[in-house]
Every structure is written in C-alpha cells, then in structure tokens.
Tab-separated table of C-alpha atoms in Angstrom:
chain	number	residue	atom	x	y	z
A	71	MET	CA	-35.278	-42.960	-54.963
A	72	LYS	CA	-33.517	-43.158	-51.607
A	73	ASN	CA	-31.926	-39.556	-52.252
A	74	PHE	CA	-35.396	-38.141	-52.963
A	75	ILE	CA	-36.926	-39.626	-49.521
A	76	TYR	CA	-33.923	-38.219	-47.528
A	77	LEU	CA	-34.698	-35.020	-48.938
A	78	LEU	CA	-38.278	-35.065	-47.958
A	79	LEU	CA	-37.498	-36.404	-44.684
A	80	LEU	CA	-34.815	-33.678	-44.175
A	81	LEU	CA	-37.527	-31.013	-44.952
A	82	ALA	CA	-40.189	-32.336	-43.052
A	83	SER	CA	-37.944	-32.554	-40.023
A	84	SER	CA	-36.664	-28.810	-40.424
A	85	ILE	CA	-40.438	-27.764	-40.823
A	86	ILE	CA	-41.011	-29.514	-37.571
A	87	TYR	CA	-38.147	-28.082	-35.842
A	88	SER	CA	-39.145	-24.394	-36.980
A	89	GLN	CA	-42.482	-24.818	-35.376
A	90	ASP	CA	-41.134	-25.529	-32.102
A	91	ILE	CA	-38.574	-22.202	-32.010
A	92	ASP	CA	-40.063	-18.886	-31.245
A	93	LEU	CA	-38.327	-16.501	-33.623
A	94	SER	CA	-38.836	-13.764	-31.656
A	95	ILE	CA	-36.550	-14.688	-28.698
A	96	THR	CA	-33.327	-12.548	-29.114
A	97	LYS	CA	-30.327	-14.380	-27.656
A	98	ASN	CA	-27.886	-11.640	-28.058
A	99	SER	CA	-27.262	-8.251	-26.788
A	100	PHE	CA	-24.601	-5.557	-26.314
A	101	LYS	CA	-24.898	-3.195	-23.246
A	102	THR	CA	-23.355	-0.389	-21.526
A	103	ASN	CA	-23.417	0.604	-17.986
A	104	ILE	CA	-24.996	4.166	-17.728
A	105	THR	CA	-24.331	4.816	-14.001
A	106	SER	CA	-20.588	3.979	-13.964
A	107	ALA	CA	-20.385	6.465	-16.902
A	108	LEU	CA	-20.984	9.045	-14.439
A	109	LEU	CA	-17.561	8.059	-12.505
A	110	ARG	CA	-15.784	8.337	-15.923
A	111	ASN	CA	-15.880	4.467	-16.184
A	112	TYR	CA	-17.089	3.380	-19.562
A	113	SER	CA	-18.069	-0.202	-20.437
A	114	LEU	CA	-19.244	-2.656	-22.967
A	115	GLN	CA	-20.785	-5.886	-22.216
A	116	TYR	CA	-21.764	-8.784	-24.628
A	117	GLU	CA	-24.085	-11.484	-23.376
A	118	ARG	CA	-25.421	-14.656	-25.388
A	119	SER	CA	-28.215	-16.898	-24.000
A	120	LEU	CA	-27.202	-20.492	-24.116
A	121	SER	CA	-30.375	-21.839	-23.263
A	122	LYS	CA	-33.703	-20.542	-21.281
A	123	ARG	CA	-32.097	-20.762	-18.143
A	124	PHE	CA	-28.179	-20.091	-18.406
A	125	SER	CA	-26.487	-17.220	-20.384
A	126	LEU	CA	-22.568	-15.908	-20.550
A	127	ALA	CA	-21.503	-12.503	-20.549
A	128	VAL	CA	-18.237	-10.489	-20.528
A	129	GLN	CA	-17.817	-7.125	-20.035
A	130	TYR	CA	-15.009	-4.912	-20.469
A	131	ARG	CA	-14.860	-1.603	-18.629
A	132	PHE	CA	-12.141	1.335	-18.989
A	133	MET	CA	-10.904	4.325	-17.090
A	134	PRO	CA	-9.229	7.182	-19.328
A	135	ASN	CA	-6.582	9.018	-17.519
A	136	GLY	CA	-7.762	11.829	-15.583
A	137	ASP	CA	-8.685	13.223	-12.167
A	138	ILE	CA	-9.860	11.153	-9.006
A	139	PRO	CA	-13.660	10.399	-9.315
A	140	LEU	CA	-15.650	12.801	-7.442
A	141	LYS	CA	-12.896	14.754	-6.796
A	142	ASN	CA	-14.718	18.319	-6.581
A	143	SER	CA	-17.335	16.881	-4.411
A	144	ILE	CA	-14.821	15.518	-1.927
A	145	GLU	CA	-12.848	18.818	-1.830
A	146	ASN	CA	-15.949	20.473	-1.356
A	147	TYR	CA	-16.907	18.515	1.581
A	148	ILE	CA	-13.581	19.170	3.310
A	149	GLU	CA	-13.794	22.780	2.911
A	150	THR	CA	-17.286	22.859	4.190
A	151	GLU	CA	-16.372	20.862	7.268
A	152	ASP	CA	-13.190	23.044	7.717
A	153	ALA	CA	-11.449	19.815	8.388
A	154	ASP	CA	-7.384	20.112	8.703
A	155	ASP	CA	-6.883	17.616	5.624
A	156	ASP	CA	-4.108	19.569	3.418
A	157	GLU	CA	-2.581	16.480	2.454
A	158	VAL	CA	-5.908	14.867	1.402
A	159	LEU	CA	-6.384	18.245	-0.457
A	160	ASN	CA	-3.093	18.111	-2.352
A	161	PHE	CA	-3.541	14.392	-2.965
A	162	LEU	CA	-6.744	14.980	-4.938
A	163	LYS	CA	-5.587	18.150	-6.550
A	164	LYS	CA	-2.362	16.113	-8.052
A	165	SER	CA	-3.035	12.774	-8.394
A	166	GLN	CA	-4.278	11.052	-11.824
A	167	ILE	CA	-6.241	7.719	-12.289
A	168	LYS	CA	-6.602	5.155	-15.111
A	169	GLY	CA	-7.544	1.640	-15.485
A	170	TYR	CA	-9.510	-1.242	-17.155
A	171	SER	CA	-11.055	-4.497	-15.993
A	172	ILE	CA	-12.474	-7.817	-17.739
A	173	THR	CA	-15.586	-9.354	-16.365
A	174	PRO	CA	-16.874	-12.728	-17.604
A	175	GLU	CA	-19.807	-14.002	-15.620
A	176	VAL	CA	-22.553	-17.009	-15.767
A	177	ARG	CA	-25.718	-15.771	-15.391
A	178	TRP	CA	-28.610	-18.335	-14.154
A	179	TYR	CA	-32.180	-16.926	-14.842
A	180	LEU	CA	-34.863	-17.516	-12.664
A	181	GLY	CA	-37.800	-15.741	-13.864
A	182	LYS	CA	-39.044	-15.718	-17.715
A	183	GLY	CA	-35.647	-16.961	-19.079
A	184	TYR	CA	-33.803	-15.700	-22.192
A	185	GLY	CA	-32.145	-13.102	-20.838
A	186	LYS	CA	-35.688	-11.822	-18.974
A	187	GLY	CA	-36.281	-11.508	-15.509
A	188	PHE	CA	-34.314	-11.912	-11.916
A	189	TYR	CA	-30.637	-13.969	-12.296
A	190	ILE	CA	-28.035	-15.013	-10.187
A	191	ALA	CA	-24.325	-14.368	-11.723
A	192	PRO	CA	-20.861	-16.025	-10.446
A	193	TYR	CA	-18.235	-13.805	-11.826
A	194	TYR	CA	-14.707	-13.362	-11.973
A	195	ARG	CA	-12.531	-9.872	-12.555
A	196	TYR	CA	-9.430	-9.032	-13.699
A	197	ALA	CA	-8.595	-5.719	-13.021
A	198	GLN	CA	-5.386	-3.307	-13.552
A	199	PHE	CA	-5.226	0.602	-12.193
A	200	ASN	CA	-2.191	2.735	-12.134
A	201	LEU	CA	-2.518	5.729	-9.675
A	202	GLU	CA	0.081	8.766	-10.723
A	203	SER	CA	1.403	11.919	-9.600
A	204	ILE	CA	0.702	11.086	-6.077
A	205	PRO	CA	2.570	13.520	-3.548
A	206	ILE	CA	4.022	12.027	-0.550
A	207	ASN	CA	5.416	14.355	2.213
A	208	PHE	CA	8.643	13.295	4.103
A	209	THR	CA	11.320	15.254	6.318
A	210	LEU	CA	14.853	16.244	4.997
A	211	ASP	CA	17.683	16.037	7.684
A	212	SER	CA	17.627	19.751	7.266
A	213	GLY	CA	13.934	19.366	8.876
A	214	THR	CA	12.597	20.879	5.867
A	215	GLU	CA	9.319	18.947	4.521
A	216	LYS	CA	10.013	17.713	0.839
A	217	GLU	CA	7.468	16.212	-1.352
A	218	ALA	CA	8.355	13.039	-3.216
A	219	ILE	CA	6.205	11.687	-6.452
A	220	ALA	CA	5.015	8.263	-6.425
A	221	LYS	CA	3.485	6.155	-9.071
A	222	ILE	CA	0.991	3.004	-7.894
A	223	GLU	CA	0.403	0.103	-10.269
A	224	THR	CA	-1.828	-2.537	-9.533
A	225	LYS	CA	-3.278	-6.001	-10.734
A	226	SER	CA	-6.036	-7.761	-9.173
A	227	HIS	CA	-7.784	-11.385	-9.391
A	228	SER	CA	-11.422	-11.384	-7.811
A	229	TYR	CA	-14.343	-13.677	-7.720
A	230	GLY	CA	-17.884	-12.612	-6.783
A	231	LEU	CA	-21.709	-13.085	-6.861
A	232	LEU	CA	-24.006	-10.638	-8.529
A	233	LEU	CA	-27.833	-10.548	-8.074
A	234	GLY	CA	-29.941	-8.536	-10.790
A	235	VAL	CA	-33.040	-8.342	-13.032
A	236	GLN	CA	-33.307	-7.620	-16.828
A	237	TRP	CA	-36.002	-6.335	-19.085
A	238	LYS	CA	-36.325	-6.736	-22.672
A	239	ILE	CA	-38.223	-4.046	-24.621
A	240	LYS	CA	-40.042	-5.460	-27.745
A	241	ASN	CA	-36.968	-7.697	-27.393
A	242	LYS	CA	-34.862	-4.941	-29.044
A	243	PHE	CA	-33.778	-3.269	-26.006
A	244	THR	CA	-32.659	-4.263	-22.837
A	245	ILE	CA	-32.339	-2.644	-19.359
A	246	ASP	CA	-29.810	-4.419	-17.039
A	247	TRP	CA	-30.109	-3.820	-13.382
A	248	TYR	CA	-27.342	-4.929	-11.228
A	249	ILE	CA	-29.031	-4.896	-7.698
A	250	LEU	CA	-25.970	-5.959	-5.868
A	251	GLY	CA	-22.733	-7.781	-6.547
A	252	ALA	CA	-19.750	-8.312	-4.223
A	253	HIS	CA	-16.581	-9.803	-4.924
A	254	THR	CA	-13.069	-10.478	-3.251
A	255	GLY	CA	-9.894	-11.831	-4.221
A	256	ASN	CA	-5.850	-10.952	-4.046
A	257	LEU	CA	-4.321	-7.572	-5.245
A	258	ASN	CA	-0.860	-6.758	-5.590
A	259	GLY	CA	1.574	-3.832	-6.861
A	260	ASP	CA	4.234	-1.558	-6.541
A	261	LEU	CA	4.626	2.005	-5.159
A	262	ASN	CA	7.559	3.631	-6.683
A	263	ALA	CA	8.150	7.034	-4.942
A	264	THR	CA	11.047	9.237	-6.390
A	265	ALA	CA	12.196	12.508	-4.655
A	266	SER	CA	14.231	15.399	-6.991
A	267	ARG	CA	17.693	14.285	-5.809
A	268	ASN	CA	19.438	11.679	-4.010
A	269	LEU	CA	18.513	11.248	0.141
A	270	THR	CA	20.405	10.188	2.992
A	271	ALA	CA	19.951	6.976	5.045
A	272	THR	CA	17.963	9.170	7.395
A	273	GLU	CA	15.740	10.704	4.694
A	274	GLN	CA	14.808	7.261	2.775
A	275	GLN	CA	13.771	5.853	6.417
A	276	ASP	CA	11.361	9.118	6.851
A	277	LEU	CA	9.910	8.439	3.199
A	278	GLN	CA	9.587	4.500	4.064
A	279	GLN	CA	7.396	5.763	6.946
A	280	ALA	CA	5.408	8.074	5.126
A	281	ILE	CA	4.686	5.367	2.990
A	282	ASP	CA	3.762	3.076	5.418
A	283	ASP	CA	1.249	5.561	6.956
A	284	PHE	CA	-0.236	6.087	3.275
A	285	GLN	CA	-1.797	2.628	3.186
A	286	ILE	CA	-5.611	2.252	4.088
A	287	ASP	CA	-5.282	0.236	7.218
A	288	PHE	CA	-8.492	-2.157	6.433
A	289	LEU	CA	-7.031	-3.570	3.328
A	290	ASP	CA	-4.113	-5.025	5.359
A	291	PHE	CA	-1.294	-4.866	2.861
A	292	GLU	CA	1.744	-6.639	3.254
A	293	LEU	CA	4.510	-4.196	2.213
A	294	LYS	CA	8.121	-4.800	1.420
A	295	HIS	CA	10.374	-2.270	0.929
A	296	SER	CA	13.639	-1.489	-1.470
A	297	VAL	CA	15.777	1.625	-1.040
A	298	LYS	CA	17.054	3.595	-4.133
A	299	ASN	CA	19.310	6.370	-4.033
A	300	ASN	CA	16.651	8.880	-4.621
A	301	GLY	CA	13.458	7.106	-3.264
A	302	VAL	CA	12.011	3.779	-2.351
A	303	LEU	CA	10.121	1.214	-4.165
A	304	THR	CA	7.372	-0.468	-2.226
A	305	THR	CA	5.865	-3.660	-3.036
A	306	PHE	CA	2.733	-4.925	-1.759
A	307	THR	CA	-0.078	-7.823	-1.635
A	308	GLY	CA	-3.389	-7.823	0.161
A	309	ASN	CA	-6.911	-8.345	-0.091
A	310	ASN	CA	-9.036	-6.895	-2.708
A	311	ILE	CA	-12.909	-6.142	-2.108
A	312	GLY	CA	-15.541	-4.712	-3.693
A	313	LEU	CA	-18.803	-3.688	-4.621
A	314	ARG	CA	-20.822	-3.808	-7.940
A	315	SER	CA	-23.921	-2.237	-8.730
A	316	GLY	CA	-25.705	-0.246	-11.552
A	317	ILE	CA	-27.967	0.156	-14.444
A	318	SER	CA	-27.464	-0.822	-18.239
A	319	ILE	CA	-29.034	-0.023	-21.317
A	320	GLY	CA	-28.541	-2.282	-24.271
A	321	TYR	CA	-29.626	-3.372	-27.774
A	322	SER	CA	-30.649	-7.318	-28.258
A	323	PHE	CA	-30.829	-9.134	-31.564
C-alpha cells in the first residue's frame, strides 16, 4: 500500500513539474562563424543554457596552413600606392600561416533569456599560431644582401569581454552577432632564423639587428637572442591584444 502511495505521489509531482516546463525551449546549439571563414578561420561553437539568464559556450577555431589572409588585397594596395615596400611584398609572397584557438565563455543574457537577446560574455582564449617561410634580409661581410628563412611559433593566454545579441528562428536556428569584444593577455614564442651556410660573428650581428627591426613596435616585445652557427634563435614575450566580432549561424536543439 505504501509503495502504491509513493508511486502516485511521484506520478503527480512529475505531471506538475512537466506543466512548469516550456518544452519549446531549446538549450543546446552548435554554431559556426561565417564572417571569420572569409579569412580562412573556421570555427565551431557549442552553447548550453544553464538557466534563463546564464549559459556556457566553448569555441574551437582553426586556420589551415596557407597564405597570409587578405594577401592579394594588401599587395594590390601597395602596388596602387607605388609604395617602396619590396620587403613587405616579399614577406606576403613567401610566408605561410596556420594556427588554432580555444575560447570558453560565460554568457549573461539580459533580454528574453534561454539563449535569446542581448548578452555580456567574459571569456578566456588560448591561441597557438605558426608563421613559416618568413624571409629576413641581412648583409654578408662581402656587402652582399642575403636572405635567411625564419619560422615563428607563438602561444598566448588572453582574457576579454564580449557584447552580443542572439536570435532564434522557430527555436531551431540561431543567428549570433558578436557586436564587439576585446581581449588582452600575454604572448610568448620564438623566432628561428636560419641561413644557407654558417655565418661569421659580424653576419650574425647583422641578422640579429634585422630581427630586432622585424618586430612591431606597439607590441613591445622583449627579445632574447641566442646565436647559432648558421643563424639566430630569438625568444620573445610581450602583450597580446585583439578584437572579436562577427556573425555566427547555427542549429538549436
């Protein structure tokens, strides 16, 4: 008899509970960023609603090995402006880039909730990128200009904040607009420059100076050089800054 009563109570509570749930709400979604794909950055993001206001999301983004993004546009601009940037053109012509990043985030929805409306999302990003076949010009003792080939490997840890808005179409499809996000953190890596033969001390010094000139000033990297017989190995650390924006589309379930 007691077991029968317990069963009735369990059945009644399940009926009451089911009436309080909107079964039309979808709490999971898979999305891809269609704007970053134009720059050969392909991504997949999974989002899970934990409550009306909060959700967790994680994004994996990768760039297969290939040319520098917008390579042709930059080359056309340089040629149109008749700029004396032969080194930049040579860099664009020969360099290859690849990499990936992982970005978990917590979303706080201020609008309708359950993955709909305006949201604020603090996030963390780990990124790793390799830049290969980089030409770096330096001068030999004979006065002849020589080209060393360099490879850069970087790893970064960043923290940021994203503002966005998300719509759901018939609770099946999503449009997620990353209005604007910004992150900052630290970046470290190494640049390995190698010549086709062993170098003299003077040639190594000139190659080292060329590497110093190669860095972007506003990143304020701290460089440490280590001389090799046929080149220079440079380790660097510095700040990492970036912006985040785009439009993703996906499927909810």
